[in-house]
Amino acid sequence: MSKQSRENLDKKAASRRRFLQAGIAGGATLAAAATARAAGDPAITEVQDWNRYLGDGVDAAPYGQPSEFEAHVVRRDVPWLTADPVSSINFTPLHDLDGIITPNGVCFERHHGGTAIIDPAEHRLMINGLVDKQLVFTMDDLKRFPRENRVYFLECAANSGMEWRGAQLNGCQFTHGMVHCVVYTGVPLKYLLEEAGVKTNGKWVLAEGADAAAMTRSIPMEKALEDCLVAFKMNGEALRPEQGYPIRLCVPGWEGNMWVKWLRRIEVGDEPWAQREETSKYTDLLPDGTARRHTWVMDVKSVITSPSPQAPITHGRGRTVISGLAWSGNGKVTRVDVSLDGGRNWQTARLDGPSLSKALHRFYFDFDWDGSPLLIQSRAMDEAGFIQPTKNELRAVRGTNSIYHNNGIQTWHVKGDGVVENVEVS
Ligand SMILES: Nc1nc2c(c(=O)[nH]1)N[C@H]1C(S)=C(S)[C@@H](COP(=O)(O)O)O[C@H]1N2
Ligand SMILES: [Mo]
């Protein structure tokens, strides 16, 4: 443990005492406003329309939609980022979500050749290559293998990639929104490979998509057998078309590009199919001109989702909830610290909700805001012992020509009026 982290632990106890004292004062501000309202707020004293008239009956929406007052909670893209929407990306509205599960309708999308629309009756999954017998499964066949339910995050390796040279995009949706986390239902890839019988020299699998991009990715056999899943459901319902309906591959904790959507073929081989992949992509260019490749694991990372540029503080000083997400491709997140002063002092945040390996974790930091400007940051730690680095620590190793694997600490500047901006501290 670094000297800094030891000091943090010592400071923790003191800061908790300060919070409890401040909490009483902050609570008083909130209570005063709530008491005043009890004396005559028309929203509570008068009968409202929705209290007076009947609403729609059942079946008004056979497939339900969010409240009309939540219409702003949508995926968004950055038009200048890519030339064409069929090879593009949009972003999960992290600032408006809570808990650890991403609703299906707002899971970010990344396509290299647009969304394939596939009739499941016409879809097949082939297993070929270095196997005892080639197999072709229908969707019905796949559903006869033992199924598992697992919660995983999927993060594109390019997430936060626009921030390498400095603070650029004003919102965690854009800086960190290439991530989603759902519960997948599917068949472990291991069972399908066992059915085909992998030959002893079968060391790699090539996963191929049925989309116009025919996206292909090589995955080491060890990973394929460890925890890869051929998923057909997300959050209980069929995969959405944009997420790979009728089946996609899950490669837990590893970069998003390997999670082949519209999966149609698994070929077993004795070496990676590097020449068939876009090898120039998904490598990290280092300052000395060499490249860093096969960096599959998504390192420990976190971000404060609220307050953030798209979710300013509108309630003024007093009781304030900081909410954020943390995740690691190495397993569970064990701790998240929050700083209010740009990384000088750190206090331990409260992890809440399920803590699952290779899934998003939710953290909260409840404090009393005195209305002064803040530089808020979060720093996650995982069960493998990794600590999220600062952006400058990352740049010292990787330079500024990288695109991928930016897991540096994010800073938000909260101004006195509650407006929040993306900044960097040196
Ligand atoms: N067949 C296919 N699979 C694909 C892609 C693709 O374009 N085609 N994009 C990949 C990339 S780069 C990422 S980050 C993830 C995104 O998954 P999502 O669209 O469900 O968010 O899918 C991966 N799987
Ligand atoms: Mo990606």
Short mmCIF file of C-alpha atoms and ligand atoms in Angstrom, two decimals:
data_model
loop_
_atom_site.label_atom_id
_atom_site.label_comp_id
_atom_site.label_asym_id
_atom_site.label_seq_id
_atom_site.Cartn_x
_atom_site.Cartn_y
_atom_site.Cartn_z
CA MET A 1 0.00 0.00 0.00
CA SER A 2 1.37 3.44 -0.91
CA LYS A 3 2.11 6.08 1.72
CA GLN A 4 -0.76 8.09 0.30
CA SER A 5 -3.26 5.27 0.70
CA ARG A 6 -2.12 4.69 4.30
CA GLU A 7 -2.67 8.36 5.09
CA ASN A 8 -6.08 8.09 3.48
CA LEU A 9 -7.08 5.30 5.80
CA ASP A 10 -6.06 7.41 8.79
CA LYS A 11 -8.01 10.34 7.45
CA LYS A 12 -11.04 8.17 6.93
CA ALA A 13 -12.02 7.97 10.57
CA ALA A 14 -11.59 11.71 11.06
CA SER A 15 -13.59 12.52 7.95
CA ARG A 16 -16.43 10.24 9.06
CA ARG A 17 -16.69 12.21 12.31
CA ARG A 18 -16.71 15.44 10.29
CA PHE A 19 -19.43 14.01 8.03
CA LEU A 20 -21.65 13.10 10.96
CA GLN A 21 -21.37 16.65 12.34
CA ALA A 22 -21.87 18.21 8.91
CA GLY A 23 -24.72 15.80 8.23
CA ILE A 24 -26.69 17.32 11.07
CA ALA A 25 -26.22 20.85 9.70
CA GLY A 26 -26.94 19.75 6.11
CA GLY A 27 -30.02 17.89 7.24
CA ALA A 28 -31.24 21.07 8.90
CA THR A 29 -31.22 22.94 5.53
CA LEU A 30 -33.20 20.17 3.92
CA ALA A 31 -35.59 19.88 6.85
CA ALA A 32 -36.22 23.66 6.90
CA ALA A 33 -37.32 23.65 3.24
CA ALA A 34 -39.44 20.54 3.77
CA THR A 35 -41.10 22.12 6.83
CA ALA A 36 -41.86 25.34 4.91
CA ARG A 37 -43.51 23.30 2.14
CA ALA A 38 -45.74 21.52 4.64
CA ALA A 39 -47.21 24.93 5.47
CA GLY A 40 -48.80 25.31 2.04
CA ASP A 41 -47.25 23.86 -1.11
CA PRO A 42 -50.07 23.61 -3.72
CA ALA A 43 -48.46 20.43 -5.06
CA ILE A 44 -49.55 18.75 -1.82
CA THR A 45 -52.53 20.84 -0.68
CA GLU A 46 -54.46 20.87 -3.99
CA VAL A 47 -56.03 17.91 -5.80
CA GLN A 48 -54.14 17.33 -9.06
CA ASP A 49 -55.60 16.17 -12.39
CA TRP A 50 -54.00 12.75 -12.13
CA ASN A 51 -55.69 12.40 -8.78
CA ARG A 52 -59.09 13.26 -10.26
CA TYR A 53 -59.39 11.57 -13.69
CA LEU A 54 -59.10 7.92 -14.66
CA GLY A 55 -55.97 6.92 -16.47
CA ASP A 56 -55.40 4.55 -19.40
CA GLY A 57 -56.39 0.97 -18.74
CA VAL A 58 -54.22 -2.08 -19.18
CA ASP A 59 -53.05 -2.81 -22.74
CA ALA A 60 -52.60 0.89 -23.59
CA ALA A 61 -48.97 -0.06 -24.19
CA PRO A 62 -48.49 -3.80 -24.80
CA TYR A 63 -44.75 -3.19 -24.62
CA GLY A 64 -44.25 -0.49 -21.99
CA GLN A 65 -42.14 2.62 -22.37
CA PRO A 66 -40.54 4.88 -19.77
CA SER A 67 -42.53 7.85 -18.44
CA GLU A 68 -42.88 10.72 -20.92
CA PHE A 69 -41.05 12.84 -18.35
CA GLU A 70 -37.97 10.69 -18.87
CA ALA A 71 -37.82 11.26 -22.63
CA HIS A 72 -34.39 12.90 -22.29
CA VAL A 73 -32.84 9.63 -21.07
CA VAL A 74 -31.56 8.37 -24.40
CA ARG A 75 -28.43 7.14 -26.14
CA ARG A 76 -26.59 10.00 -27.82
CA ASP A 77 -23.73 10.18 -30.28
CA VAL A 78 -21.04 12.67 -31.23
CA PRO A 79 -21.59 13.35 -34.95
CA TRP A 80 -18.00 14.42 -35.72
CA LEU A 81 -16.57 11.19 -34.29
CA THR A 82 -17.29 8.96 -37.30
CA ALA A 83 -18.16 9.54 -40.95
CA ASP A 84 -21.11 7.16 -41.15
CA PRO A 85 -23.72 5.88 -38.67
CA VAL A 86 -23.36 2.25 -39.87
CA SER A 87 -19.79 2.23 -38.59
CA SER A 88 -20.24 4.30 -35.49
CA ILE A 89 -20.90 4.37 -31.79
CA ASN A 90 -23.32 5.98 -29.40
CA PHE A 91 -23.24 6.36 -25.63
CA THR A 92 -25.16 5.08 -22.60
CA PRO A 93 -26.78 7.95 -20.60
CA LEU A 94 -24.88 7.01 -17.43
CA HIS A 95 -25.69 10.32 -15.70
CA ASP A 96 -29.41 9.49 -15.64
CA LEU A 97 -29.13 5.85 -14.51
CA ASP A 98 -28.69 4.25 -11.11
CA GLY A 99 -27.97 0.82 -9.69
CA ILE A 100 -25.79 -1.57 -11.68
CA ILE A 101 -28.06 -2.77 -14.52
CA THR A 102 -28.35 -0.87 -17.80
CA PRO A 103 -31.88 -0.86 -19.26
CA ASN A 104 -31.88 -2.60 -22.65
CA GLY A 105 -33.17 0.43 -24.57
CA VAL A 106 -30.21 2.63 -23.59
CA CYS A 107 -27.28 0.19 -23.88
CA PHE A 108 -24.68 1.93 -26.08
CA GLU A 109 -24.25 0.51 -29.60
CA ARG A 110 -21.09 -0.06 -31.60
CA HIS A 111 -21.46 -1.29 -35.16
CA HIS A 112 -18.89 -1.78 -37.91
CA GLY A 113 -21.53 -2.53 -40.55
CA GLY A 114 -24.87 -1.51 -39.06
CA THR A 115 -27.41 -3.68 -37.22
CA ALA A 116 -28.10 -7.07 -38.83
CA ILE A 117 -31.80 -7.99 -38.76
CA ILE A 118 -31.94 -11.77 -38.40
CA ASP A 119 -34.92 -14.16 -38.27
CA PRO A 120 -33.93 -16.61 -35.52
CA ALA A 121 -35.55 -19.47 -37.47
CA GLU A 122 -32.95 -18.81 -40.21
CA HIS A 123 -30.01 -18.38 -37.87
CA ARG A 124 -27.32 -21.04 -37.36
CA LEU A 125 -24.18 -21.31 -35.24
CA MET A 126 -21.40 -23.42 -36.77
CA ILE A 127 -18.46 -24.92 -34.89
CA ASN A 128 -15.64 -26.01 -37.19
CA GLY A 129 -11.85 -26.15 -37.53
CA LEU A 130 -9.75 -28.32 -35.23
CA VAL A 131 -12.67 -30.32 -33.81
CA ASP A 132 -13.61 -34.01 -33.89
CA LYS A 133 -16.93 -33.23 -35.56
CA GLN A 134 -18.21 -30.07 -37.23
CA LEU A 135 -21.55 -28.97 -35.85
CA VAL A 136 -24.30 -26.59 -36.95
CA PHE A 137 -26.78 -25.55 -34.25
CA THR A 138 -30.22 -24.00 -34.67
CA MET A 139 -31.56 -21.65 -31.99
CA ASP A 140 -33.70 -24.53 -30.69
CA ASP A 141 -30.60 -26.72 -30.39
CA LEU A 142 -28.79 -24.05 -28.35
CA LYS A 143 -31.68 -23.82 -25.93
CA ARG A 144 -31.29 -27.53 -25.05
CA PHE A 145 -27.89 -26.97 -23.44
CA PRO A 146 -27.71 -26.10 -19.72
CA ARG A 147 -28.13 -22.33 -19.32
CA GLU A 148 -26.53 -19.83 -16.98
CA ASN A 149 -27.38 -16.28 -15.88
CA ARG A 150 -24.51 -13.88 -15.36
CA VAL A 151 -24.17 -10.13 -14.91
CA TYR A 152 -21.31 -8.57 -16.88
CA PHE A 153 -20.19 -5.15 -18.01
CA LEU A 154 -19.17 -4.68 -21.64
CA GLU A 155 -16.79 -1.79 -22.26
CA CYS A 156 -15.48 -0.73 -25.67
CA ALA A 157 -11.68 -0.42 -25.57
CA ALA A 158 -12.12 3.09 -27.01
CA ASN A 159 -14.17 4.29 -24.01
CA SER A 160 -12.65 7.60 -22.77
CA GLY A 161 -10.37 7.48 -25.84
CA MET A 162 -11.10 11.09 -26.77
CA GLU A 163 -9.75 12.27 -23.40
CA TRP A 164 -6.10 11.16 -23.82
CA ARG A 165 -4.85 14.64 -24.74
CA GLY A 166 -6.98 16.53 -22.26
CA ALA A 167 -10.53 17.11 -21.06
CA GLN A 168 -12.68 17.23 -24.16
CA LEU A 169 -16.29 16.06 -23.87
CA ASN A 170 -18.66 17.65 -21.38
CA GLY A 171 -20.57 14.76 -19.87
CA CYS A 172 -19.93 11.30 -18.48
CA GLN A 173 -22.29 9.94 -21.16
CA PHE A 174 -19.64 10.96 -23.72
CA THR A 175 -16.46 10.45 -21.69
CA HIS A 176 -17.47 7.07 -20.16
CA GLY A 177 -20.69 5.94 -21.87
CA MET A 178 -19.21 3.15 -24.02
CA VAL A 179 -20.11 0.72 -21.25
CA HIS A 180 -23.22 -1.22 -20.30
CA CYS A 181 -24.03 -3.97 -17.82
CA VAL A 182 -26.89 -6.46 -18.11
CA VAL A 183 -27.76 -9.94 -16.92
CA TYR A 184 -27.13 -12.37 -19.76
CA THR A 185 -28.80 -15.74 -20.15
CA GLY A 186 -26.89 -18.15 -22.33
CA VAL A 187 -24.95 -21.34 -22.82
CA PRO A 188 -21.31 -21.54 -21.72
CA LEU A 189 -19.16 -21.75 -24.88
CA LYS A 190 -17.35 -24.59 -23.14
CA TYR A 191 -20.37 -26.89 -23.53
CA LEU A 192 -20.56 -26.28 -27.29
CA LEU A 193 -16.82 -26.85 -27.72
CA GLU A 194 -17.04 -30.05 -25.67
CA GLU A 195 -19.88 -31.24 -27.90
CA ALA A 196 -17.68 -30.73 -30.98
CA GLY A 197 -14.57 -32.16 -29.29
CA VAL A 198 -11.59 -29.79 -29.47
CA LYS A 199 -8.44 -31.41 -30.88
CA THR A 200 -5.31 -31.17 -28.72
CA ASN A 201 -3.74 -28.56 -31.02
CA GLY A 202 -6.85 -26.36 -30.82
CA LYS A 203 -5.51 -23.33 -28.94
CA TRP A 204 -7.61 -20.45 -30.31
CA VAL A 205 -11.18 -19.81 -31.33
CA LEU A 206 -12.23 -17.39 -34.06
CA ALA A 207 -15.65 -15.88 -33.43
CA GLU A 208 -17.43 -14.58 -36.54
CA GLY A 209 -20.48 -12.33 -36.82
CA ALA A 210 -23.28 -12.58 -39.40
CA ASP A 211 -23.42 -8.80 -39.96
CA ALA A 212 -22.28 -6.98 -43.11
CA ALA A 213 -18.95 -6.29 -41.34
CA ALA A 214 -18.56 -10.07 -40.71
CA MET A 215 -16.69 -9.03 -37.60
CA THR A 216 -14.16 -11.69 -36.53
CA ARG A 217 -12.09 -11.92 -33.39
CA SER A 218 -9.52 -14.45 -32.11
CA ILE A 219 -9.85 -15.57 -28.50
CA PRO A 220 -7.43 -17.86 -26.65
CA MET A 221 -8.92 -21.32 -25.91
CA GLU A 222 -8.21 -20.87 -22.19
CA LYS A 223 -10.59 -17.88 -22.05
CA ALA A 224 -13.17 -19.62 -24.28
CA LEU A 225 -13.33 -22.50 -21.81
CA GLU A 226 -13.11 -20.34 -18.68
CA ASP A 227 -16.16 -18.06 -18.81
CA CYS A 228 -17.28 -17.17 -22.36
CA LEU A 229 -21.04 -17.33 -22.86
CA VAL A 230 -23.19 -17.63 -25.99
CA ALA A 231 -26.03 -15.35 -24.84
CA PHE A 232 -29.55 -15.11 -26.21
CA LYS A 233 -31.25 -13.05 -23.49
CA MET A 234 -30.37 -9.75 -21.81
CA ASN A 235 -32.20 -8.58 -18.68
CA GLY A 236 -34.68 -11.41 -19.15
CA GLU A 237 -35.82 -10.65 -22.70
CA ALA A 238 -34.38 -11.53 -26.11
CA LEU A 239 -31.22 -9.62 -27.03
CA ARG A 240 -32.07 -6.36 -28.76
CA PRO A 241 -31.29 -6.38 -32.54
CA GLU A 242 -28.55 -3.77 -31.97
CA GLN A 243 -26.94 -5.97 -29.30
CA GLY A 244 -26.67 -9.04 -31.56
CA TYR A 245 -30.09 -10.73 -31.78
CA PRO A 246 -30.48 -13.67 -31.79
CA ILE A 247 -27.07 -14.50 -30.20
CA ARG A 248 -23.87 -12.80 -29.16
CA LEU A 249 -20.65 -13.90 -27.55
CA CYS A 250 -19.82 -12.63 -24.04
CA VAL A 251 -16.10 -12.42 -23.23
CA PRO A 252 -16.30 -11.28 -19.58
CA GLY A 253 -13.91 -8.53 -18.46
CA TRP A 254 -12.29 -8.29 -21.90
CA GLU A 255 -12.56 -5.49 -24.44
CA GLY A 256 -15.92 -5.03 -26.17
CA ASN A 257 -14.73 -5.74 -29.72
CA MET A 258 -14.32 -9.44 -28.86
CA TRP A 259 -17.98 -9.77 -27.85
CA VAL A 260 -19.05 -10.73 -31.38
CA LYS A 261 -22.70 -9.93 -32.07
CA TRP A 262 -24.98 -11.90 -34.43
CA LEU A 263 -22.57 -14.81 -33.77
CA ARG A 264 -22.66 -17.34 -36.64
CA ARG A 265 -19.42 -19.32 -36.44
CA ILE A 266 -16.76 -20.47 -33.99
CA GLU A 267 -13.66 -21.86 -35.69
CA VAL A 268 -11.04 -23.68 -33.64
CA GLY A 269 -7.44 -23.12 -34.71
CA ASP A 270 -3.86 -23.50 -33.51
CA GLU A 271 -2.92 -19.81 -33.76
CA PRO A 272 -4.68 -16.43 -33.80
CA TRP A 273 -6.17 -15.29 -37.11
CA ALA A 274 -4.26 -12.00 -36.86
CA GLN A 275 -4.07 -11.50 -40.61
CA ARG A 276 -7.86 -11.64 -40.91
CA GLU A 277 -8.45 -9.05 -38.23
CA GLU A 278 -8.01 -5.32 -38.36
CA THR A 279 -4.70 -5.57 -36.54
CA SER A 280 -4.01 -1.87 -36.89
CA LYS A 281 -7.01 -1.26 -34.70
CA TYR A 282 -7.25 -2.09 -31.05
CA THR A 283 -3.53 -1.67 -30.46
CA ASP A 284 -2.05 1.10 -28.32
CA LEU A 285 0.71 3.17 -29.86
CA LEU A 286 3.44 3.89 -27.30
CA PRO A 287 5.65 7.01 -27.17
CA ASP A 288 8.65 5.06 -28.60
CA GLY A 289 6.64 4.14 -31.71
CA THR A 290 6.10 0.49 -30.75
CA ALA A 291 2.60 -0.82 -30.18
CA ARG A 292 0.95 -2.56 -27.28
CA ARG A 293 -1.22 -5.46 -28.50
CA HIS A 294 -3.41 -8.16 -27.03
CA THR A 295 -4.38 -5.95 -24.13
CA TRP A 296 -7.66 -7.73 -23.69
CA VAL A 297 -8.52 -7.13 -20.03
CA MET A 298 -10.37 -3.90 -19.24
CA ASP A 299 -8.50 -2.41 -16.28
CA VAL A 300 -10.06 -1.11 -13.08
CA LYS A 301 -11.96 2.14 -13.69
CA SER A 302 -14.62 4.39 -12.18
CA VAL A 303 -16.49 7.61 -12.84
CA ILE A 304 -18.80 9.87 -10.85
CA THR A 305 -22.05 9.87 -12.81
CA SER A 306 -23.81 12.50 -10.67
CA PRO A 307 -23.08 15.30 -10.19
CA SER A 308 -21.52 15.56 -13.65
CA PRO A 309 -21.80 18.04 -16.55
CA GLN A 310 -25.20 16.69 -17.68
CA ALA A 311 -26.37 16.28 -14.07
CA PRO A 312 -25.55 19.53 -12.25
CA ILE A 313 -26.41 20.20 -8.59
CA THR A 314 -29.73 22.06 -8.68
CA HIS A 315 -30.68 21.91 -4.99
CA GLY A 316 -28.10 24.30 -3.60
CA ARG A 317 -25.89 23.64 -0.61
CA GLY A 318 -26.59 21.08 2.09
CA ARG A 319 -27.14 17.34 1.82
CA THR A 320 -25.73 16.03 -1.45
CA VAL A 321 -25.42 12.54 -2.93
CA ILE A 322 -22.47 11.72 -5.14
CA SER A 323 -23.22 8.62 -7.20
CA GLY A 324 -20.92 6.70 -9.49
CA LEU A 325 -19.90 3.47 -11.20
CA ALA A 326 -16.79 1.33 -10.83
CA TRP A 327 -15.76 -1.81 -12.69
CA SER A 328 -12.81 -4.09 -13.39
CA GLY A 329 -12.11 -6.81 -15.92
CA ASN A 330 -10.04 -8.51 -13.22
CA GLY A 331 -13.02 -9.33 -10.98
CA LYS A 332 -14.80 -7.48 -8.21
CA VAL A 333 -14.28 -3.88 -7.19
CA THR A 334 -13.23 -3.90 -3.54
CA ARG A 335 -13.16 -0.19 -2.74
CA VAL A 336 -13.81 3.22 -4.24
CA ASP A 337 -12.42 6.45 -2.79
CA VAL A 338 -13.82 9.89 -3.54
CA SER A 339 -11.95 13.20 -3.46
CA LEU A 340 -13.64 16.61 -3.31
CA ASP A 341 -10.41 18.58 -3.76
CA GLY A 342 -8.80 17.24 -6.94
CA GLY A 343 -7.06 14.26 -5.37
CA ARG A 344 -5.41 15.84 -2.31
CA ASN A 345 -7.66 14.15 0.23
CA TRP A 346 -9.59 10.92 -0.27
CA GLN A 347 -12.50 9.39 1.62
CA THR A 348 -13.92 5.92 1.16
CA ALA A 349 -17.22 5.76 -0.70
CA ARG A 350 -20.08 3.39 0.13
CA LEU A 351 -20.44 0.47 -2.31
CA ASP A 352 -24.09 -0.48 -2.58
CA GLY A 353 -25.95 -3.25 -4.36
CA PRO A 354 -24.64 -6.57 -5.62
CA SER A 355 -20.85 -6.87 -5.93
CA LEU A 356 -20.33 -9.25 -8.86
CA SER A 357 -17.16 -10.20 -10.69
CA LYS A 358 -16.68 -8.30 -13.99
CA ALA A 359 -19.90 -6.32 -13.43
CA LEU A 360 -20.57 -2.65 -12.77
CA HIS A 361 -20.52 -1.66 -9.10
CA ARG A 362 -22.49 1.30 -7.72
CA PHE A 363 -20.95 3.63 -5.16
CA TYR A 364 -22.30 6.60 -3.21
CA PHE A 365 -20.68 9.35 -1.20
CA ASP A 366 -23.15 11.30 0.95
CA PHE A 367 -21.86 14.65 2.14
CA ASP A 368 -22.84 18.15 3.14
CA TRP A 369 -21.96 20.64 0.41
CA ASP A 370 -21.10 24.09 1.73
CA GLY A 371 -21.53 25.63 -1.72
CA SER A 372 -17.83 26.11 -2.40
CA PRO A 373 -16.32 24.92 -5.71
CA LEU A 374 -15.20 21.28 -5.76
CA LEU A 375 -12.93 19.12 -7.90
CA ILE A 376 -14.59 15.73 -7.53
CA GLN A 377 -12.86 12.48 -8.45
CA SER A 378 -13.31 8.76 -7.84
CA ARG A 379 -10.60 6.10 -7.66
CA ALA A 380 -11.44 2.39 -7.76
CA MET A 381 -9.50 -0.64 -6.54
CA ASP A 382 -10.08 -4.25 -7.58
CA GLU A 383 -9.63 -7.66 -6.00
CA ALA A 384 -6.48 -8.29 -8.06
CA GLY A 385 -4.89 -5.36 -6.19
CA PHE A 386 -4.96 -2.82 -9.02
CA ILE A 387 -5.62 0.85 -8.23
CA GLN A 388 -7.06 3.17 -10.88
CA PRO A 389 -4.25 5.50 -12.05
CA THR A 390 -4.35 9.25 -12.63
CA LYS A 391 -4.42 10.37 -16.27
CA ASN A 392 -0.89 11.72 -15.91
CA GLU A 393 0.40 8.41 -14.52
CA LEU A 394 -1.10 6.71 -17.59
CA ARG A 395 0.37 9.27 -19.99
CA ALA A 396 3.82 8.81 -18.44
CA VAL A 397 3.71 5.17 -19.61
CA ARG A 398 1.58 5.35 -22.73
CA GLY A 399 2.06 8.86 -24.10
CA THR A 400 -0.81 10.76 -25.71
CA ASN A 401 -1.12 8.95 -29.07
CA SER A 402 -3.24 6.20 -27.56
CA ILE A 403 -6.92 5.76 -28.22
CA TYR A 404 -7.67 2.65 -26.25
CA HIS A 405 -7.65 1.60 -22.60
CA ASN A 406 -7.86 4.98 -20.89
CA ASN A 407 -8.85 4.10 -17.32
CA GLY A 408 -7.49 7.32 -15.79
CA ILE A 409 -9.18 9.16 -12.92
CA GLN A 410 -11.85 11.63 -14.13
CA THR A 411 -12.18 15.09 -12.56
CA TRP A 412 -15.40 17.15 -12.56
CA HIS A 413 -15.30 20.80 -11.50
CA VAL A 414 -18.43 21.61 -9.49
CA LYS A 415 -18.88 25.39 -9.44
CA GLY A 416 -20.57 27.41 -6.70
CA ASP A 417 -23.82 27.53 -8.69
CA GLY A 418 -23.85 23.74 -9.09
CA VAL A 419 -22.82 23.77 -12.78
CA VAL A 420 -20.30 20.98 -13.54
CA GLU A 421 -17.49 20.90 -16.11
CA ASN A 422 -15.00 18.34 -17.38
CA VAL A 423 -11.51 19.46 -16.29
CA GLU A 424 -8.09 18.04 -15.50
CA VAL A 425 -5.92 18.73 -12.49
CA SER A 426 -2.15 18.53 -12.77
N1 LIG B 1 -20.67 -8.74 -35.39
C1 LIG B 1 -20.22 -7.67 -34.74
N2 LIG B 1 -19.91 -7.78 -33.43
C2 LIG B 1 -19.45 -6.72 -32.74
C3 LIG B 1 -19.25 -5.46 -33.37
C4 LIG B 1 -19.60 -5.36 -34.75
O1 LIG B 1 -19.50 -4.30 -35.39
N3 LIG B 1 -20.09 -6.48 -35.40
N4 LIG B 1 -18.72 -4.42 -32.64
C5 LIG B 1 -17.90 -4.79 -31.49
C6 LIG B 1 -17.48 -3.70 -30.64
S1 LIG B 1 -16.13 -2.80 -31.15
C7 LIG B 1 -18.04 -3.48 -29.40
S2 LIG B 1 -17.44 -2.30 -28.36
C8 LIG B 1 -19.20 -4.25 -28.95
C9 LIG B 1 -20.36 -3.30 -28.64
O2 LIG B 1 -21.47 -4.01 -28.18
P1 LIG B 1 -22.88 -3.29 -28.07
O3 LIG B 1 -23.23 -2.76 -29.43
O4 LIG B 1 -23.81 -4.30 -27.54
O5 LIG B 1 -22.69 -2.14 -27.11
O6 LIG B 1 -19.65 -5.20 -29.92
C10 LIG B 1 -18.62 -5.83 -30.62
N5 LIG B 1 -19.17 -6.87 -31.43
MO MO B 2 -15.42 -1.43 -29.38
#
